[in-house]
Coordinates of C-alpha atoms in Angstrom, one line a residue:
M1 CA -6.7 -10.4 -32.3
K2 CA -4.7 -12.2 -29.6
R3 CA -7.8 -12.0 -27.3
R4 CA -10.0 -13.5 -30.0
V5 CA -7.5 -16.4 -30.6
W6 CA -7.2 -16.9 -26.9
M7 CA -11.0 -17.1 -26.4
H8 CA -11.2 -19.5 -29.4
G9 CA -8.6 -21.7 -27.7
I10 CA -10.7 -21.7 -24.4
A11 CA -13.8 -22.6 -26.4
S12 CA -11.9 -25.4 -28.2
V13 CA -10.6 -26.8 -24.9
A14 CA -14.1 -26.6 -23.4
L15 CA -15.6 -28.4 -26.3
A16 CA -12.9 -31.1 -26.2
G17 CA -13.4 -31.5 -22.5
S18 CA -17.2 -31.7 -23.0
L19 CA -16.7 -34.4 -25.7
L20 CA -14.3 -36.3 -23.5
L21 CA -16.7 -36.1 -20.6
G22 CA -19.5 -37.3 -22.8
Q23 CA -17.3 -40.1 -24.1
N24 CA -16.3 -41.2 -20.6
L25 CA -20.0 -41.1 -19.5
A26 CA -21.0 -43.2 -22.5
Q27 CA -18.2 -45.7 -21.8
A28 CA -19.3 -45.9 -18.1
Q29 CA -22.9 -46.6 -19.2
N30 CA -21.6 -49.3 -21.5
K31 CA -20.2 -51.0 -18.4
V32 CA -23.7 -51.1 -16.7
L33 CA -26.1 -53.8 -17.8
R34 CA -29.8 -53.1 -16.9
I35 CA -32.2 -56.0 -16.9
V36 CA -35.9 -56.2 -16.3
P37 CA -36.3 -59.7 -14.6
H38 CA -39.5 -61.6 -15.4
A39 CA -40.7 -61.2 -11.8
N40 CA -40.2 -59.3 -8.6
V41 CA -37.5 -60.7 -6.3
T42 CA -38.1 -61.1 -2.6
A43 CA -36.7 -64.5 -1.8
L44 CA -32.9 -64.6 -2.3
D45 CA -32.3 -68.2 -1.2
P46 CA -32.2 -70.5 -4.3
V47 CA -32.3 -73.6 -2.2
W48 CA -35.3 -72.6 -0.1
T49 CA -37.4 -71.8 -3.2
T50 CA -37.6 -73.1 -6.8
A51 CA -38.7 -69.7 -8.2
F52 CA -36.8 -69.1 -11.4
V53 CA -36.0 -65.5 -10.6
T54 CA -34.3 -66.6 -7.4
R55 CA -32.4 -69.3 -9.4
N56 CA -31.2 -66.6 -11.8
H57 CA -30.0 -64.5 -8.8
G58 CA -28.2 -67.6 -7.6
Y59 CA -26.3 -67.9 -10.9
M60 CA -25.1 -64.3 -10.5
I61 CA -23.3 -64.9 -7.2
Y62 CA -22.7 -68.6 -6.7
D63 CA -20.8 -71.2 -8.7
T64 CA -21.5 -74.9 -9.2
L65 CA -19.4 -78.1 -9.1
F66 CA -20.5 -79.1 -12.6
G67 CA -22.5 -77.6 -15.4
T68 CA -24.7 -78.8 -18.2
D69 CA -24.1 -77.8 -21.8
L70 CA -26.8 -77.4 -24.5
E71 CA -26.4 -81.0 -25.6
G72 CA -27.0 -82.2 -22.0
K73 CA -23.4 -83.1 -21.4
I74 CA -22.1 -82.7 -17.8
K75 CA -18.8 -80.9 -17.5
P76 CA -16.6 -79.8 -14.6
Q77 CA -17.0 -76.2 -13.3
M78 CA -15.6 -75.8 -9.8
V79 CA -14.2 -79.3 -9.9
D80 CA -10.8 -79.9 -11.5
K81 CA -10.8 -83.7 -11.7
F82 CA -12.8 -86.6 -10.4
S83 CA -12.7 -90.4 -10.3
T84 CA -15.0 -93.4 -9.5
S85 CA -14.1 -96.7 -7.9
K86 CA -14.6 -99.9 -9.9
D87 CA -17.7 -100.9 -7.9
G88 CA -19.2 -97.4 -8.6
K89 CA -19.7 -96.8 -4.8
T90 CA -17.0 -94.2 -4.2
W91 CA -16.6 -90.9 -6.0
T92 CA -13.6 -88.7 -5.3
F93 CA -13.5 -85.0 -6.5
S94 CA -10.8 -82.4 -6.4
L95 CA -11.6 -78.6 -6.5
R96 CA -9.7 -76.4 -9.0
D97 CA -7.2 -73.8 -7.8
G98 CA -8.2 -70.2 -7.1
L99 CA -11.7 -70.7 -5.8
E100 CA -12.5 -67.9 -3.3
F101 CA -15.7 -66.7 -1.7
H102 CA -16.6 -63.0 -1.9
D103 CA -15.6 -62.5 1.7
G104 CA -12.0 -63.5 0.8
K105 CA -12.1 -67.0 2.3
P106 CA -11.1 -70.0 0.2
V107 CA -13.7 -72.5 -1.0
T108 CA -13.0 -75.8 0.9
S109 CA -14.3 -79.3 0.7
E110 CA -16.3 -78.7 3.9
D111 CA -18.2 -75.9 2.2
V112 CA -19.0 -78.2 -0.6
V113 CA -20.3 -81.0 1.6
A114 CA -22.4 -78.6 3.8
S115 CA -23.9 -77.1 0.6
L116 CA -24.8 -80.5 -0.9
K117 CA -26.4 -81.6 2.3
R118 CA -28.6 -78.5 2.5
W119 CA -29.5 -78.7 -1.2
S120 CA -30.4 -82.4 -1.0
S121 CA -32.8 -81.6 1.9
R122 CA -34.9 -79.5 -0.5
D123 CA -34.4 -80.8 -4.1
A124 CA -36.2 -83.7 -5.7
F125 CA -33.0 -85.0 -7.4
G126 CA -30.9 -84.3 -4.4
G127 CA -33.3 -86.2 -2.2
V128 CA -32.9 -89.3 -4.3
L129 CA -29.1 -88.9 -4.2
A130 CA -29.2 -88.5 -0.4
K131 CA -31.0 -91.9 -0.1
S132 CA -28.0 -93.6 -1.8
V133 CA -25.2 -91.7 0.2
D134 CA -23.5 -93.6 3.0
A135 CA -21.1 -90.9 4.0
Y136 CA -19.3 -87.7 2.9
E137 CA -15.6 -87.4 3.6
T138 CA -13.2 -84.4 3.3
P139 CA -9.6 -85.8 3.4
D140 CA -8.2 -82.3 2.7
A141 CA -9.3 -78.8 1.9
K142 CA -9.6 -79.4 -1.8
T143 CA -10.9 -83.0 -1.9
F144 CA -14.3 -84.4 -1.1
V145 CA -15.5 -88.0 -1.3
I146 CA -19.0 -89.3 -1.7
K147 CA -19.4 -92.9 -0.5
L148 CA -22.6 -94.7 -1.6
K149 CA -24.7 -97.6 -0.4
A150 CA -25.3 -98.6 -4.0
P151 CA -24.1 -97.3 -7.3
F152 CA -25.8 -94.0 -8.3
G153 CA -25.5 -93.7 -12.1
P154 CA -26.7 -90.1 -12.5
M155 CA -24.2 -88.7 -9.9
L156 CA -22.8 -86.0 -12.3
E157 CA -26.3 -85.1 -13.6
A158 CA -27.3 -84.4 -9.9
L159 CA -24.2 -82.3 -9.2
G160 CA -24.5 -80.4 -12.5
K161 CA -28.3 -79.9 -12.3
P162 CA -28.8 -76.6 -14.3
S163 CA -32.1 -75.5 -12.9
S164 CA -34.2 -75.3 -9.7
N165 CA -33.0 -76.3 -7.3
V166 CA -29.4 -75.8 -8.4
P167 CA -26.7 -77.2 -6.1
F168 CA -25.0 -73.9 -5.6
I169 CA -21.9 -73.8 -3.3
M170 CA -21.9 -71.4 -0.4
P171 CA -19.8 -71.1 2.8
A172 CA -20.4 -73.9 5.3
R173 CA -21.5 -71.6 8.0
I174 CA -24.3 -70.3 5.8
A175 CA -25.1 -73.7 4.4
A176 CA -25.6 -74.9 8.0
T177 CA -29.0 -73.1 7.9
P178 CA -31.8 -75.6 7.7
G179 CA -33.3 -75.9 4.2
T180 CA -36.7 -75.0 5.7
E181 CA -35.3 -71.6 6.6
Q182 CA -34.0 -68.8 4.4
I183 CA -30.4 -67.9 4.6
K184 CA -29.5 -64.4 5.9
E185 CA -26.2 -63.8 4.1
H186 CA -25.7 -64.0 0.3
I187 CA -22.0 -64.8 -0.3
G188 CA -20.9 -67.0 -3.1
S189 CA -17.8 -67.5 -5.2
G190 CA -19.4 -66.8 -8.5
P191 CA -18.7 -64.1 -11.2
F192 CA -20.7 -61.3 -9.6
R193 CA -20.9 -60.0 -6.0
F194 CA -24.4 -59.1 -4.6
L195 CA -24.7 -55.6 -3.1
P196 CA -27.2 -56.1 -0.2
A197 CA -27.1 -52.5 0.8
E198 CA -28.6 -51.6 -2.6
F199 CA -31.3 -54.2 -2.5
K200 CA -34.8 -52.6 -2.6
P201 CA -37.5 -55.3 -2.9
G202 CA -39.9 -54.2 -5.6
E203 CA -37.4 -51.7 -7.1
R204 CA -33.9 -52.9 -7.7
L205 CA -31.1 -55.5 -7.1
A206 CA -27.5 -54.6 -7.9
Y207 CA -24.4 -56.7 -8.6
V208 CA -20.7 -55.8 -9.4
K209 CA -18.1 -57.8 -11.2
N210 CA -16.1 -60.2 -9.0
E211 CA -12.6 -59.1 -9.9
K212 CA -11.1 -62.2 -8.2
Y213 CA -13.2 -64.7 -10.1
K214 CA -11.1 -67.0 -12.3
P215 CA -13.2 -68.3 -15.3
R216 CA -12.5 -71.6 -16.8
A217 CA -10.7 -71.5 -20.2
E218 CA -13.5 -73.2 -22.2
A219 CA -16.0 -71.2 -24.2
P220 CA -19.4 -70.8 -22.4
N221 CA -22.0 -73.5 -23.3
G222 CA -25.2 -73.8 -21.3
T223 CA -24.1 -73.5 -17.6
T224 CA -20.6 -74.9 -18.5
G225 CA -17.4 -73.2 -19.6
G226 CA -15.9 -69.8 -18.8
K227 CA -18.1 -67.3 -17.0
V228 CA -16.4 -64.2 -18.3
V229 CA -17.9 -60.9 -17.1
N230 CA -17.5 -58.0 -19.6
V231 CA -19.4 -55.3 -17.6
D232 CA -18.7 -53.7 -14.3
R233 CA -22.1 -53.7 -12.9
V234 CA -25.5 -55.3 -13.4
E235 CA -28.8 -53.9 -12.2
W236 CA -32.1 -55.7 -12.1
V237 CA -34.8 -53.1 -12.5
I238 CA -38.2 -54.2 -11.3
I239 CA -40.9 -52.9 -13.6
R240 CA -44.2 -54.7 -13.2
D241 CA -46.3 -53.0 -16.0
P242 CA -45.6 -54.7 -19.4
Q243 CA -46.1 -51.5 -21.3
T244 CA -43.7 -49.6 -19.1
Q245 CA -41.2 -52.4 -19.7
F246 CA -41.7 -52.1 -23.4
N247 CA -41.2 -48.3 -23.3
A248 CA -38.1 -48.5 -21.2
L249 CA -36.5 -51.0 -23.6
V250 CA -37.4 -49.0 -26.7
A251 CA -36.0 -45.8 -25.1
G252 CA -32.8 -47.5 -24.1
E253 CA -33.4 -47.0 -20.4
V254 CA -33.0 -50.8 -19.9
D255 CA -31.0 -53.3 -22.0
I256 CA -32.9 -56.6 -21.6
V257 CA -36.5 -57.6 -20.8
E258 CA -36.5 -61.2 -19.9
Q259 CA -40.1 -62.1 -20.7
P260 CA -42.1 -59.7 -22.8
T261 CA -45.9 -60.3 -23.0
F262 CA -46.9 -62.5 -26.0
E263 CA -48.9 -59.6 -27.4
Q264 CA -45.7 -57.4 -27.7
Y265 CA -43.6 -59.6 -30.0
S266 CA -44.9 -58.2 -33.2
S267 CA -44.3 -54.6 -32.1
L268 CA -40.9 -55.5 -30.6
K269 CA -39.7 -57.1 -33.9
A270 CA -40.6 -53.8 -35.7
Q271 CA -38.3 -51.8 -33.5
K272 CA -35.0 -51.0 -35.3
D273 CA -32.9 -51.1 -32.0
V274 CA -34.5 -54.3 -30.5
Q275 CA -33.7 -57.9 -31.1
I276 CA -35.5 -61.1 -29.9
V277 CA -33.2 -63.9 -28.5
D278 CA -34.5 -67.2 -27.1
A279 CA -32.2 -68.3 -24.3
Q280 CA -34.5 -71.3 -23.6
P281 CA -35.0 -72.9 -27.0
A282 CA -36.4 -76.1 -25.6
G283 CA -39.3 -74.2 -24.3
L284 CA -41.4 -74.3 -21.2
Q285 CA -44.4 -76.1 -19.8
Y286 CA -47.4 -74.7 -17.9
I287 CA -48.6 -76.7 -14.8
F288 CA -51.5 -76.7 -12.3
R289 CA -50.3 -77.8 -8.9
F290 CA -52.5 -79.2 -6.2
N291 CA -52.2 -79.0 -2.4
H292 CA -52.4 -82.6 -1.4
M293 CA -52.6 -81.9 2.3
H294 CA -56.0 -80.2 2.5
P295 CA -59.5 -80.8 1.2
P296 CA -60.7 -81.0 -1.4
F297 CA -57.6 -82.0 -3.2
D298 CA -56.5 -84.5 -0.6
N299 CA -59.0 -86.7 -2.4
V300 CA -57.4 -88.3 -5.4
K301 CA -60.8 -88.7 -7.1
I302 CA -61.4 -85.0 -6.9
R303 CA -57.9 -84.3 -8.3
Q304 CA -58.7 -86.7 -11.2
A305 CA -61.9 -84.8 -11.9
A306 CA -60.0 -81.5 -11.9
M307 CA -57.5 -83.0 -14.4
V308 CA -60.3 -84.0 -16.8
A309 CA -61.9 -80.6 -16.4
L310 CA -58.8 -78.5 -17.4
G311 CA -57.3 -79.7 -20.7
Q312 CA -54.7 -77.7 -22.6
E313 CA -56.2 -75.8 -25.5
A314 CA -57.9 -73.0 -23.6
F315 CA -54.8 -72.2 -21.6
L316 CA -52.5 -72.1 -24.6
K317 CA -54.8 -70.0 -26.7
T318 CA -55.6 -67.6 -24.0
Q319 CA -52.2 -67.2 -22.3
V320 CA -50.0 -67.4 -25.4
G321 CA -52.2 -67.0 -28.5
A322 CA -49.3 -66.1 -30.8
P323 CA -49.1 -68.7 -33.7
G324 CA -46.0 -70.8 -33.6
M325 CA -45.2 -70.1 -30.0
Y326 CA -47.1 -72.9 -28.3
K327 CA -48.0 -76.6 -28.9
F328 CA -50.1 -79.3 -27.5
C329 CA -48.1 -82.0 -25.7
K330 CA -49.7 -85.0 -24.1
S331 CA -46.5 -86.2 -22.4
M332 CA -45.8 -85.1 -18.9
F333 CA -42.1 -85.0 -19.8
P334 CA -41.9 -82.3 -22.5
C335 CA -42.2 -83.3 -26.1
G336 CA -38.8 -83.5 -27.8
T337 CA -37.0 -84.6 -24.6
P338 CA -35.6 -88.1 -24.0
Y339 CA -38.4 -89.5 -21.8
A340 CA -41.4 -88.0 -23.6
S341 CA -44.1 -90.6 -24.0
D342 CA -47.7 -90.6 -25.2
N343 CA -48.6 -93.4 -22.9
T344 CA -50.4 -91.2 -20.4
G345 CA -53.2 -93.4 -19.1
M346 CA -56.3 -91.5 -18.3
Y347 CA -54.8 -88.1 -19.2
T348 CA -55.8 -87.0 -22.7
G349 CA -55.0 -83.3 -22.5
T350 CA -58.5 -82.4 -23.7
A351 CA -61.0 -80.8 -21.4
N352 CA -64.2 -82.8 -20.8
P353 CA -66.4 -80.8 -18.4
Q354 CA -69.3 -83.3 -18.6
K355 CA -67.1 -86.2 -17.6
A356 CA -65.4 -84.2 -14.9
A357 CA -68.8 -83.2 -13.4
Q358 CA -69.8 -86.9 -13.2
M359 CA -66.4 -87.8 -11.6
L360 CA -66.8 -85.0 -9.1
K361 CA -70.3 -86.2 -8.1
E362 CA -69.0 -89.7 -7.7
A363 CA -66.1 -88.5 -5.6
G364 CA -68.5 -86.9 -3.1
Y365 CA -67.4 -83.3 -3.6
N366 CA -69.4 -81.1 -1.2
G367 CA -68.9 -77.7 -2.8
Q368 CA -65.9 -76.7 -0.7
P369 CA -64.2 -73.7 -2.3
V370 CA -60.9 -74.2 -4.1
L371 CA -58.5 -71.4 -3.1
L372 CA -56.7 -70.7 -6.3
M373 CA -53.8 -68.2 -6.2
R374 CA -53.4 -65.8 -9.1
P375 CA -50.2 -63.6 -9.6
T376 CA -51.3 -60.3 -11.1
D377 CA -47.8 -59.0 -11.9
L378 CA -46.4 -62.0 -13.8
A379 CA -47.7 -61.5 -17.3
A380 CA -46.3 -64.9 -18.6
I381 CA -48.8 -66.8 -16.4
S382 CA -51.3 -64.3 -15.1
K383 CA -54.1 -65.4 -17.5
L384 CA -53.8 -69.1 -16.6
P385 CA -55.8 -68.9 -13.3
L386 CA -58.6 -67.1 -15.1
V387 CA -58.9 -70.0 -17.5
A388 CA -58.6 -72.6 -14.7
K389 CA -61.4 -70.9 -12.8
Q390 CA -63.7 -71.1 -15.8
Q391 CA -62.8 -74.7 -16.6
L392 CA -63.2 -75.9 -13.1
E393 CA -66.5 -74.1 -12.5
A394 CA -67.9 -75.6 -15.7
A395 CA -67.3 -79.0 -14.1
G396 CA -69.0 -78.0 -10.9
F397 CA -66.1 -76.8 -8.7
K398 CA -66.5 -73.7 -6.5
V399 CA -63.4 -71.6 -7.0
D400 CA -62.2 -68.8 -4.7
M401 CA -59.5 -67.1 -6.9
Q402 CA -57.4 -64.8 -4.7
Q403 CA -55.2 -62.2 -6.5
M404 CA -51.7 -61.2 -5.3
D405 CA -48.3 -60.4 -6.6
W406 CA -45.9 -63.2 -7.5
A407 CA -43.6 -62.6 -4.5
S408 CA -46.6 -63.0 -2.2
L409 CA -47.6 -66.2 -4.0
V410 CA -44.1 -67.6 -3.6
A411 CA -44.2 -66.9 0.1
R412 CA -47.8 -68.2 0.6
R413 CA -47.2 -71.5 -1.3
A414 CA -44.6 -72.4 1.3
K415 CA -47.3 -72.3 4.0
K416 CA -48.9 -75.6 5.1
D417 CA -51.8 -74.0 6.9
A418 CA -55.3 -74.7 5.9
P419 CA -56.6 -72.5 3.0
D420 CA -58.8 -70.5 5.3
K421 CA -55.9 -70.0 7.7
G422 CA -53.5 -68.4 5.2
G423 CA -52.8 -71.5 3.1
W424 CA -54.0 -72.5 -0.4
N425 CA -55.4 -75.2 -2.6
A426 CA -53.9 -74.7 -6.0
F427 CA -51.5 -72.4 -8.0
M428 CA -50.1 -72.4 -11.5
T429 CA -46.6 -71.8 -12.8
A430 CA -44.3 -72.7 -15.6
W431 CA -41.1 -74.8 -15.8
T432 CA -38.4 -74.9 -18.4
A433 CA -38.0 -78.1 -20.3
G434 CA -34.7 -78.8 -18.7
D435 CA -36.2 -78.8 -15.3
I436 CA -38.8 -81.4 -16.0
Q437 CA -37.3 -83.7 -18.6
S438 CA -36.3 -86.3 -16.0
P439 CA -38.2 -87.9 -13.0
L440 CA -35.2 -86.9 -10.9
T441 CA -35.4 -83.2 -11.8
M442 CA -39.1 -82.7 -11.9
A443 CA -40.1 -81.0 -8.7
M444 CA -43.7 -82.2 -9.0
M445 CA -42.4 -85.8 -8.7
N446 CA -41.0 -85.0 -5.3
A447 CA -43.6 -87.1 -3.4
A448 CA -41.8 -87.1 -0.1
G449 CA -44.8 -85.7 1.9
D450 CA -44.1 -82.7 4.0
K451 CA -40.5 -82.8 3.1
G452 CA -41.3 -82.5 -0.6
W453 CA -42.1 -79.7 -3.0
F454 CA -44.9 -77.2 -2.4
G455 CA -48.1 -79.3 -2.6
W456 CA -46.5 -82.0 -0.5
Q457 CA -47.7 -85.2 -2.2
D458 CA -46.9 -88.3 -0.2
D459 CA -46.5 -91.4 -2.5
S460 CA -43.9 -94.1 -1.7
T461 CA -44.4 -95.7 -5.1
I462 CA -43.2 -92.6 -6.9
E463 CA -40.2 -92.3 -4.5
D464 CA -39.3 -96.0 -4.9
L465 CA -39.5 -95.8 -8.7
K466 CA -37.2 -92.8 -8.7
V467 CA -34.6 -94.7 -6.8
K468 CA -34.9 -97.6 -9.3
F469 CA -34.6 -95.0 -12.1
A470 CA -31.4 -93.7 -10.7
Q471 CA -29.9 -97.2 -10.3
A472 CA -31.1 -98.5 -13.7
P473 CA -28.1 -99.8 -15.7
T474 CA -29.2 -98.8 -19.3
D475 CA -31.0 -96.0 -21.1
A476 CA -33.7 -98.4 -22.1
D477 CA -34.3 -99.4 -18.5
R478 CA -34.5 -95.7 -17.5
K479 CA -37.0 -95.0 -20.3
K480 CA -39.2 -97.8 -19.1
I481 CA -39.2 -96.7 -15.5
A482 CA -39.8 -93.0 -16.6
E483 CA -43.0 -94.2 -18.3
Q484 CA -44.0 -96.0 -15.2
L485 CA -43.4 -92.8 -13.2
Q486 CA -45.4 -90.8 -15.6
L487 CA -48.4 -93.2 -15.4
R488 CA -48.2 -93.2 -11.6
A489 CA -48.0 -89.4 -11.4
I490 CA -51.0 -89.1 -13.7
E491 CA -52.9 -91.8 -11.7
T492 CA -52.3 -90.0 -8.4
V493 CA -52.5 -86.6 -10.2
S494 CA -49.4 -85.0 -8.8
H495 CA -50.2 -82.0 -11.0
V496 CA -51.7 -81.3 -14.4
H497 CA -49.4 -80.3 -17.3
L498 CA -51.0 -77.8 -19.7
G499 CA -48.9 -77.7 -22.8
Q500 CA -45.6 -76.2 -24.1
Y501 CA -44.6 -72.7 -25.2
N502 CA -41.6 -70.4 -25.9
N503 CA -41.1 -66.9 -24.4
P504 CA -37.9 -65.3 -25.8
A505 CA -36.2 -62.3 -24.3
A506 CA -36.1 -58.9 -25.9
L507 CA -32.7 -57.1 -26.0
R508 CA -31.3 -53.8 -27.3
K509 CA -29.3 -54.5 -30.5
N510 CA -26.1 -53.3 -28.8
I511 CA -26.2 -56.3 -26.5
S512 CA -24.5 -59.5 -27.6
G513 CA -23.4 -62.7 -26.0
L514 CA -26.5 -63.9 -24.2
V515 CA -25.9 -67.6 -23.5
P516 CA -28.7 -70.1 -24.1
A517 CA -28.6 -72.1 -20.9
G518 CA -32.0 -73.3 -19.9
A519 CA -31.6 -70.8 -17.1
Q520 CA -31.2 -67.0 -17.6
V521 CA -27.5 -66.3 -17.1
Y522 CA -25.6 -63.0 -17.5
W523 CA -22.0 -63.7 -18.0
N524 CA -20.4 -63.4 -21.5
I525 CA -22.6 -60.4 -22.3
K526 CA -21.1 -57.4 -24.0
K527 CA -22.7 -53.9 -24.3
D528 CA -21.3 -51.9 -27.2

């Protein structure tokens, strides 16, 4: 009898131990957030590239001086307080206490200045700011001063820019890397630490909670407020096949899929353990970008013919298709944003292959192939080049569509070589509304030639108008200049805008706290 009781006691202890072990394992799993990013990650420098997946990586490990809330208001982040001189030509900023890089060194004003200089060498908005800067000063370790040649009204909008390129702050020794080269170390002062030893391109990125990070006291709102981390570890799991992404989410193997395919939404909504959350409610816009350096698109008349050939309808119906998830928008600045305007000159947004063919003939097009890059592994845009090829060929273009993964496209679009030497003529991508709602944030309006955004348009009129926009005294003046910029960008065909759409994320229902921010950010999230 005693033996039977003793054995029963052992069994009870074993069962309790097993339950405790299972509970501990479950709790451990609840501290690991697994995300399927919308694209593979190969470039880790968020200043060198505008790729959104790299921007999202940047928000994991870096911090910013200011942030932008969902109403568009700029609020301090790393900055504690700031002031402006009466003439508007001197801005003084103080950093808040407790800012520390992941290598244990304090964040100083010299780090800030070096980071801003590198950022402004690549970013459209930063480039306009740089033209107004007379000097940077660092009177002490926590204070930096920006002295201007002339007042620069949108100073805070520049420093709080929420999307690509974001003015992330990194150590001065790393920020000393020229903007044309990728950084080799990835050290920030943000809410997560990057684990470079676990980085496997095409497979996984890993981050751990930065235990020394001191969040602001305010509630999170956009990219402002407290960046509170509620998990110990975040893993980005690279899964390229959409069906495999779907299966992994439904099975609970991953927690978030950033961008499901449009065909999957009805099935996802039917899953009892899955929810749909739109972290970018203002939507996105598709674009077709030209290489202005090489034939045939070095000829503005040929770019105009391509614009008339493309239109919007075929792209939206083919790539999105789902009712209520896309809309025609004639304005280059997204509909519903402050500078949206239907005064678009020769751009109607409607394809006209017959007119385009006539324009192409008059432009002297000689049948030179257009090398159009198509990303096969980025479902959100992979159908766009197929439609573009069809539309352009209907107007008489010869199109050489070359297929590659998104990471290869991102690397190739940075090359200025001729198309037959490893370069390109055109590619297609998407931008969040927050990125392109202003002339100063729209990368395609960076018309600074070989120092500008991929495609390298060189147009002094656009650049001069951007400076006037930045210095305009009133909202009415800025709106008028924004319309002039839109007309000039359309006349010179900086790019072709192809309509708006929404692409919400899919999450397990035990995930809460995803912050709508215009960018995909992963603080504030809880996994129950």
